[in-house]
Short mmCIF file of C-alpha atoms in Angstrom, two decimals:
data_model
loop_
_atom_site.label_atom_id
_atom_site.label_comp_id
_atom_site.label_asym_id
_atom_site.label_seq_id
_atom_site.Cartn_x
_atom_site.Cartn_y
_atom_site.Cartn_z
CA MET H 1 -8.25 -18.20 -1.00
CA VAL H 2 -10.73 -15.63 0.65
CA LYS H 3 -11.28 -12.94 -1.83
CA LEU H 4 -13.21 -10.38 0.45
CA SER H 5 -13.27 -9.93 4.24
CA VAL H 6 -16.08 -7.65 5.38
CA ILE H 7 -15.79 -6.42 9.01
CA VAL H 8 -19.11 -5.64 10.85
CA PRO H 9 -18.99 -4.41 14.44
CA PHE H 10 -22.22 -4.73 16.43
CA TYR H 11 -23.17 -2.99 19.73
CA ASN H 12 -26.77 -3.25 21.02
CA VAL H 13 -28.34 -3.01 17.72
CA GLN H 14 -30.74 -5.96 18.15
CA THR H 15 -33.50 -3.88 16.37
CA TYR H 16 -31.59 -3.39 13.08
CA ALA H 17 -29.01 -6.27 12.96
CA PRO H 18 -31.58 -8.69 11.37
CA ASP H 19 -31.77 -6.43 8.35
CA THR H 20 -28.03 -6.08 8.32
CA LEU H 21 -27.52 -9.82 8.48
CA ARG H 22 -30.22 -10.37 5.70
CA SER H 23 -28.29 -8.13 3.45
CA LEU H 24 -25.27 -10.04 4.18
CA LEU H 25 -26.89 -13.16 3.26
CA ALA H 26 -27.86 -11.69 0.03
CA ASN H 27 -24.16 -10.96 -0.62
CA ALA H 28 -22.78 -14.26 0.38
CA ARG H 29 -20.34 -15.93 -1.95
CA GLU H 30 -18.23 -19.01 -1.38
CA ASP H 31 -14.92 -16.97 -1.26
CA PHE H 32 -16.24 -14.06 0.87
CA GLU H 33 -15.96 -13.98 4.79
CA PHE H 34 -18.10 -11.87 7.15
CA ILE H 35 -16.35 -10.95 10.41
CA LEU H 36 -18.84 -10.07 12.87
CA VAL H 37 -17.54 -8.39 16.12
CA ASP H 38 -19.90 -8.17 19.00
CA ASP H 39 -18.46 -5.39 21.13
CA CYS H 40 -19.78 -6.71 24.34
CA SER H 41 -23.48 -5.91 23.54
CA THR H 42 -25.98 -6.12 26.53
CA ASP H 43 -29.20 -6.53 24.52
CA GLY H 44 -30.12 -9.51 22.34
CA THR H 45 -27.52 -8.68 19.57
CA ALA H 46 -25.15 -11.57 20.62
CA ASP H 47 -27.96 -14.30 20.14
CA ILE H 48 -28.83 -12.83 16.81
CA LEU H 49 -25.24 -13.24 15.77
CA HIS H 50 -24.90 -16.73 16.97
CA ARG H 51 -28.00 -17.67 14.87
CA ALA H 52 -26.20 -15.97 11.82
CA GLN H 53 -23.18 -18.17 12.13
CA GLU H 54 -25.32 -21.10 11.46
CA ASP H 55 -27.57 -19.59 8.61
CA ILE H 56 -25.06 -17.40 6.68
CA PRO H 57 -22.14 -18.82 4.70
CA GLY H 58 -18.71 -17.37 5.64
CA VAL H 59 -19.78 -15.76 8.85
CA VAL H 60 -17.33 -15.67 11.81
CA VAL H 61 -18.47 -14.28 15.12
CA LEU H 62 -15.98 -12.63 17.53
CA ARG H 63 -16.86 -11.32 20.89
CA HIS H 64 -15.30 -8.72 23.12
CA GLU H 65 -15.59 -9.20 26.87
CA GLN H 66 -15.32 -5.33 27.59
CA ASN H 67 -16.85 -2.69 25.29
CA GLY H 68 -13.89 -0.98 23.45
CA GLY H 69 -15.74 1.24 20.80
CA LEU H 70 -15.95 1.06 17.00
CA ALA H 71 -12.09 1.63 16.30
CA THR H 72 -11.24 -1.27 18.58
CA ALA H 73 -13.77 -3.56 17.21
CA ARG H 74 -12.80 -2.80 13.61
CA ASN H 75 -9.19 -3.58 14.60
CA THR H 76 -10.22 -6.96 16.09
CA GLY H 77 -11.96 -7.76 12.53
CA LEU H 78 -8.60 -6.64 10.69
CA ASP H 79 -6.65 -8.89 12.92
CA ALA H 80 -8.75 -11.92 11.82
CA ALA H 81 -9.43 -10.87 8.07
CA ARG H 82 -7.94 -13.26 5.44
CA GLY H 83 -9.29 -11.60 2.34
CA GLU H 84 -7.44 -10.28 -0.53
CA TYR H 85 -9.83 -7.37 -0.32
CA ILE H 86 -11.15 -5.53 2.93
CA ALA H 87 -14.56 -3.85 3.36
CA PHE H 88 -16.44 -2.43 6.47
CA LEU H 89 -19.98 -2.28 7.33
CA ASP H 90 -21.70 -0.89 10.34
CA GLY H 91 -24.16 -3.03 12.43
CA ASP H 92 -27.08 -1.09 11.73
CA ASP H 93 -26.71 -0.47 7.98
CA TRP H 94 -27.57 -2.80 4.97
CA LEU H 95 -26.57 -3.57 1.57
CA ALA H 96 -28.35 -4.28 -1.86
CA PRO H 97 -28.21 -7.91 -3.08
CA GLY H 98 -24.93 -8.74 -5.17
CA TYR H 99 -23.33 -5.25 -3.95
CA TYR H 100 -19.94 -6.82 -2.81
CA ALA H 101 -19.60 -8.88 -5.92
CA GLU H 102 -19.94 -5.78 -7.97
CA LEU H 103 -17.55 -3.85 -5.78
CA VAL H 104 -14.89 -6.40 -6.00
CA ALA H 105 -15.14 -6.70 -9.76
CA ARG H 106 -14.66 -2.89 -10.05
CA ALA H 107 -11.86 -2.93 -7.56
CA GLU H 108 -10.11 -5.62 -9.50
CA SER H 109 -10.60 -3.72 -12.72
CA LEU H 110 -9.31 -0.49 -11.37
CA ASP H 111 -6.43 -2.40 -9.62
CA CYS H 112 -5.96 0.47 -6.99
CA ASP H 113 -4.91 0.39 -3.29
CA PHE H 114 -8.34 1.62 -2.47
CA VAL H 115 -11.75 2.44 -3.87
CA ARG H 116 -14.24 4.87 -2.72
CA THR H 117 -18.10 4.80 -3.41
CA ASP H 118 -21.12 6.96 -3.03
CA HIS H 119 -23.94 5.67 -0.64
CA VAL H 120 -27.45 6.03 0.17
CA GLN H 121 -28.59 7.83 3.34
CA ALA H 122 -31.67 6.48 4.89
CA ASN H 123 -33.57 8.44 7.43
CA GLY H 124 -36.74 6.61 8.16
CA ARG H 125 -38.26 6.13 4.81
CA GLU H 126 -36.53 8.92 3.13
CA ARG H 127 -33.71 8.23 0.88
CA THR H 128 -30.90 10.62 -0.14
CA VAL H 129 -27.93 9.88 -2.50
CA GLN H 130 -24.70 11.06 -0.94
CA ARG H 131 -21.87 11.51 -3.58
CA ALA H 132 -18.26 11.20 -2.86
CA PRO H 133 -16.71 14.71 -3.36
CA HIS H 134 -14.60 13.99 -6.65
CA GLY H 135 -15.56 14.51 -10.11
CA LEU H 136 -13.55 11.92 -11.69
CA ARG H 137 -14.84 8.39 -11.77
CA ASP H 138 -13.48 4.90 -12.46
CA VAL H 139 -10.03 6.00 -13.21
CA PRO H 140 -6.88 5.36 -10.98
CA LEU H 141 -5.93 8.73 -9.19
CA ASP H 142 -3.27 9.92 -6.82
CA PRO H 143 -4.68 9.99 -3.23
CA ARG H 144 -2.59 12.85 -2.15
CA ALA H 145 -3.78 14.94 -5.03
CA ALA H 146 -7.29 14.59 -3.58
CA ILE H 147 -6.66 16.13 -0.29
CA LEU H 148 -6.59 19.76 -1.51
CA PRO H 149 -7.86 22.41 -1.85
CA ALA H 150 -8.21 23.62 1.85
CA THR H 151 -11.39 25.69 1.12
CA ARG H 152 -13.47 22.96 -0.67
CA SER H 153 -14.86 19.54 0.41
CA THR H 154 -12.66 16.98 -0.75
CA MET H 155 -12.07 13.23 -0.20
CA VAL H 156 -10.70 13.46 3.41
CA ASP H 157 -14.06 15.13 4.13
CA TYR H 158 -15.90 11.88 2.90
CA PRO H 159 -14.21 9.64 5.82
CA TYR H 160 -16.72 6.67 6.02
CA ALA H 161 -14.82 3.37 6.28
CA TRP H 162 -17.72 1.50 4.83
CA ALA H 163 -17.87 3.61 1.62
CA GLY H 164 -15.52 1.55 -0.38
CA ILE H 165 -13.04 -1.19 -0.55
CA CYS H 166 -9.20 -1.63 0.26
CA HIS H 167 -6.75 -4.08 -1.13
CA ARG H 168 -4.82 -6.26 1.52
CA ARG H 169 -1.57 -4.76 0.69
CA LEU H 170 -2.72 -1.49 2.76
CA LEU H 171 -3.33 -3.95 5.61
CA ASP H 172 -0.01 -5.57 5.31
CA ARG H 173 1.64 -2.03 5.22
CA GLY H 174 0.01 -1.35 8.53
CA LEU H 175 -2.24 1.47 7.08
CA LEU H 176 -5.84 0.02 7.84
CA HIS H 177 -5.95 -0.26 11.48
CA PHE H 178 -7.73 2.52 13.38
CA THR H 179 -6.65 4.35 16.49
CA ASP H 180 -7.35 1.96 19.33
CA GLY H 181 -10.03 3.34 21.65
CA LEU H 182 -11.37 6.22 19.65
CA ARG H 183 -15.20 6.12 19.96
CA THR H 184 -16.01 8.70 17.48
CA ALA H 185 -14.44 10.51 14.51
CA GLU H 186 -12.27 7.22 14.30
CA ASP H 187 -12.37 7.33 10.52
CA ARG H 188 -10.70 10.83 10.36
CA PRO H 189 -6.98 9.90 10.98
CA TRP H 190 -7.95 6.71 8.93
CA ILE H 191 -8.83 8.37 5.81
CA TRP H 192 -6.08 11.09 5.98
CA ARG H 193 -3.48 8.28 6.35
CA LEU H 194 -4.77 6.39 3.32
CA HIS H 195 -4.58 9.60 1.18
CA ARG H 196 -1.10 10.66 2.46
CA GLN H 197 0.39 7.11 2.29
CA ALA H 198 -1.51 4.96 -0.47
CA GLU H 199 -0.25 4.95 -3.99
CA SER H 200 -3.46 5.04 -5.80
CA PHE H 201 -7.11 5.11 -5.59
CA ALA H 202 -10.29 5.54 -7.42
CA VAL H 203 -13.99 6.79 -6.92
CA THR H 204 -16.71 4.59 -8.40
CA GLY H 205 -20.43 5.69 -8.58
CA MET H 206 -21.90 2.45 -7.18
CA LEU H 207 -25.02 2.83 -5.04
CA GLY H 208 -26.00 -0.27 -2.89
CA LEU H 209 -24.88 0.64 0.66
CA PHE H 210 -27.64 1.99 3.01
CA TYR H 211 -26.37 4.25 5.82
CA ARG H 212 -29.08 4.37 8.53
CA ARG H 213 -29.41 7.97 10.17
CA GLY H 214 -31.25 8.78 13.25
CA VAL H 215 -30.59 5.91 15.16
CA SER H 216 -31.13 6.61 18.86
CA THR H 217 -28.21 4.39 19.94
CA SER H 218 -25.70 5.98 17.61
CA LEU H 219 -22.99 8.27 18.94
CA THR H 220 -24.02 10.79 16.58
CA GLN H 221 -27.42 10.99 18.44
CA ILE H 222 -25.83 10.97 22.11
CA GLY H 223 -24.39 14.05 23.81
CA ASP H 224 -22.26 12.33 26.31
CA VAL H 225 -18.49 12.46 26.71
CA ARG H 226 -17.75 9.86 24.09
CA GLN H 227 -18.57 12.47 21.48
CA LEU H 228 -15.50 14.44 22.49
CA ASP H 229 -13.20 11.92 21.05
CA PHE H 230 -13.19 13.98 17.93
CA ILE H 231 -10.56 16.20 19.77
CA ARG H 232 -8.07 13.22 20.04
CA ALA H 233 -8.88 12.18 16.34
CA PHE H 234 -8.25 15.54 14.97
CA ASP H 235 -5.19 16.31 17.13
CA GLN H 236 -3.67 13.13 15.50
CA VAL H 237 -4.72 14.42 12.10
CA VAL H 238 -2.85 17.66 12.71
CA ARG H 239 0.15 16.02 14.22
CA GLU H 240 0.87 13.40 11.51
CA THR H 241 0.12 16.02 8.79
CA ALA H 242 2.68 18.39 10.38
CA GLU H 243 5.25 15.48 9.92
CA ASP H 244 4.43 14.92 6.16
CA ARG H 245 6.82 15.90 3.41
CA ASP H 246 4.13 18.27 2.09
CA ALA H 247 3.28 19.71 5.52
CA ASP H 248 3.30 23.28 4.43
CA ALA H 249 0.57 22.46 1.65
CA LEU H 250 -1.48 20.06 3.65
CA LEU H 251 -1.80 21.66 7.08
CA PRO H 252 -4.20 24.37 6.24
CA LYS H 253 -6.65 21.77 5.08
CA ALA H 254 -6.20 19.81 8.33
CA VAL H 255 -6.41 22.90 10.52
CA ARG H 256 -9.49 24.28 8.66
CA THR H 257 -11.31 21.01 8.81
CA TYR H 258 -10.58 20.72 12.67
CA CYS H 259 -11.85 24.18 13.08
CA ALA H 260 -15.04 23.41 11.13
CA VAL H 261 -15.58 20.38 13.20
CA ILE H 262 -15.21 22.38 16.43
CA SER H 263 -17.51 24.93 15.27
CA HIS H 264 -20.09 22.35 14.44
CA HIS H 265 -20.24 20.75 17.64
CA VAL H 266 -20.21 24.08 19.83
CA ASN H 267 -23.05 25.43 17.66
CA SER H 268 -25.09 22.37 18.53
CA ILE H 269 -23.91 22.46 22.20
CA GLU H 270 -27.53 22.19 23.38
CA ARG H 271 -27.46 18.45 22.75
CA PHE H 272 -24.78 17.93 25.37
CA GLU H 273 -25.13 17.16 29.03
CA PRO H 274 -24.12 20.40 30.70
CA SER H 275 -20.86 18.98 32.26
CA VAL H 276 -20.04 17.68 28.81
CA ALA H 277 -20.79 21.05 27.29
CA ARG H 278 -18.40 22.80 29.66
CA THR H 279 -15.75 20.24 28.77
CA LEU H 280 -16.14 20.74 25.02
CA LYS H 281 -15.60 24.44 25.32
CA SER H 282 -12.51 23.96 27.47
CA LEU H 283 -10.98 21.19 25.34
CA SER H 284 -11.90 23.04 22.09
CA SER H 285 -10.06 26.24 23.33
CA ALA H 286 -7.08 24.26 24.40
CA ALA H 287 -7.03 22.45 20.95
CA LEU H 288 -7.12 25.84 19.09
CA LYS H 289 -4.10 26.98 21.28
CA ARG H 290 -2.24 23.82 20.28
CA MET H 291 -2.71 24.09 16.48
CA PRO H 292 0.03 26.07 14.44
CA GLN H 293 -1.00 29.49 15.08
CA GLN H 294 -0.02 31.15 11.79
CA VAL H 295 -1.91 28.44 9.90
CA LEU H 296 -4.88 28.84 12.23
CA ASP H 297 -4.86 32.42 11.57
CA GLU H 298 -5.15 32.05 7.97
CA ALA H 299 -7.65 29.38 8.18
CA LEU H 300 -9.92 31.66 10.41
CA ASP H 301 -9.47 34.46 7.77
CA SER H 302 -10.78 32.19 5.07
CA MET H 303 -13.98 31.12 6.99
CA ASP H 304 -17.25 33.03 7.19
CA GLY H 305 -17.57 35.61 9.75
CA GLN H 306 -19.90 33.72 12.03
CA ARG H 307 -17.67 30.59 12.71
CA ALA H 308 -14.47 32.84 12.72
CA THR H 309 -15.99 34.85 15.42
CA LEU H 310 -17.12 31.90 17.59
CA LEU H 311 -13.41 30.17 17.24
CA ARG H 312 -11.48 33.31 17.84
CA ARG H 313 -13.65 33.85 20.96
CA LEU H 314 -12.82 30.16 22.04
CA ARG H 315 -9.29 30.64 21.54
CA ARG H 316 -9.25 33.62 23.78
CA ARG H 317 -11.19 31.72 26.44
CA PRO H 318 -9.31 31.60 29.68
CA HIS H 319 -8.66 28.29 31.47
CA THR H 320 -8.88 27.29 34.98
CA ALA H 321 -6.26 25.20 36.34
CA LYS H 322 -8.71 22.14 36.57
CA GLU H 323 -9.56 22.76 32.98
CA VAL H 324 -5.78 22.88 31.74
CA ALA H 325 -5.23 19.66 33.71
CA ALA H 326 -8.25 17.89 32.00
CA ALA H 327 -7.16 19.14 28.53
#
């Protein structure tokens, strides 16, 4: 039986893929499989993955004929996964040797639906430890209880799919797939769903996953229209949270987080192409008008003056007929 399936999407990362693959080799075990999904790369990534199939035990290579984005690539891997446990890795990140063996051992000991880990952020030669925002470590916890409070960073604000491991029972329950076609913020609805619907989770203080920042091909560095998928992602978070049995308690957190992300993007609007910047403003304005208005008012009242003023101004922004149709 396959103990662990690791799903690794790749798209035009020929510069970084060799580091990722070497780290997988240093984590290989006879009961581990590594599902490498080539999301229709146009550089030399496909050739690198083909060689990995011969060099690394447990590698399976799947290829998309059209680029579908990170969410779709992860879903392709999930559909093929056979493991008792599921983990994710991005094609430009890497692992310490033996990381997955230790992570599986901790997951088995904790016997939770999912386990979340800390990670190391790598920006050039600089290394920074990023901690999951929860104080209790290595004990089973209630995922719903880790969503709140609304005014503080919590586990739903640490959405990275690769920062942890999930038991297969979540896949069998339909909780691990991502919203197909989302090209950014795809992990936001995903992490909210896990915390609302899973039965148990834990946080463990492992360090061994290295998240590469400042990659020029990463969507976090590109100011094109794909960045605006965060609107669809957070619309989904708010919509699904509004249908939850604890909607009254949880909606303030969902709305406040959505507002914070809108504010972040608008405050860095200079990195977007001019047409995308205009679309960002119109879509953000429409999104604010769609939110539950009383909950939104309370969220804005709880935020600092600068962000609250920006968001109130956006909410009042008039729309042209063309903008309304686009939104």
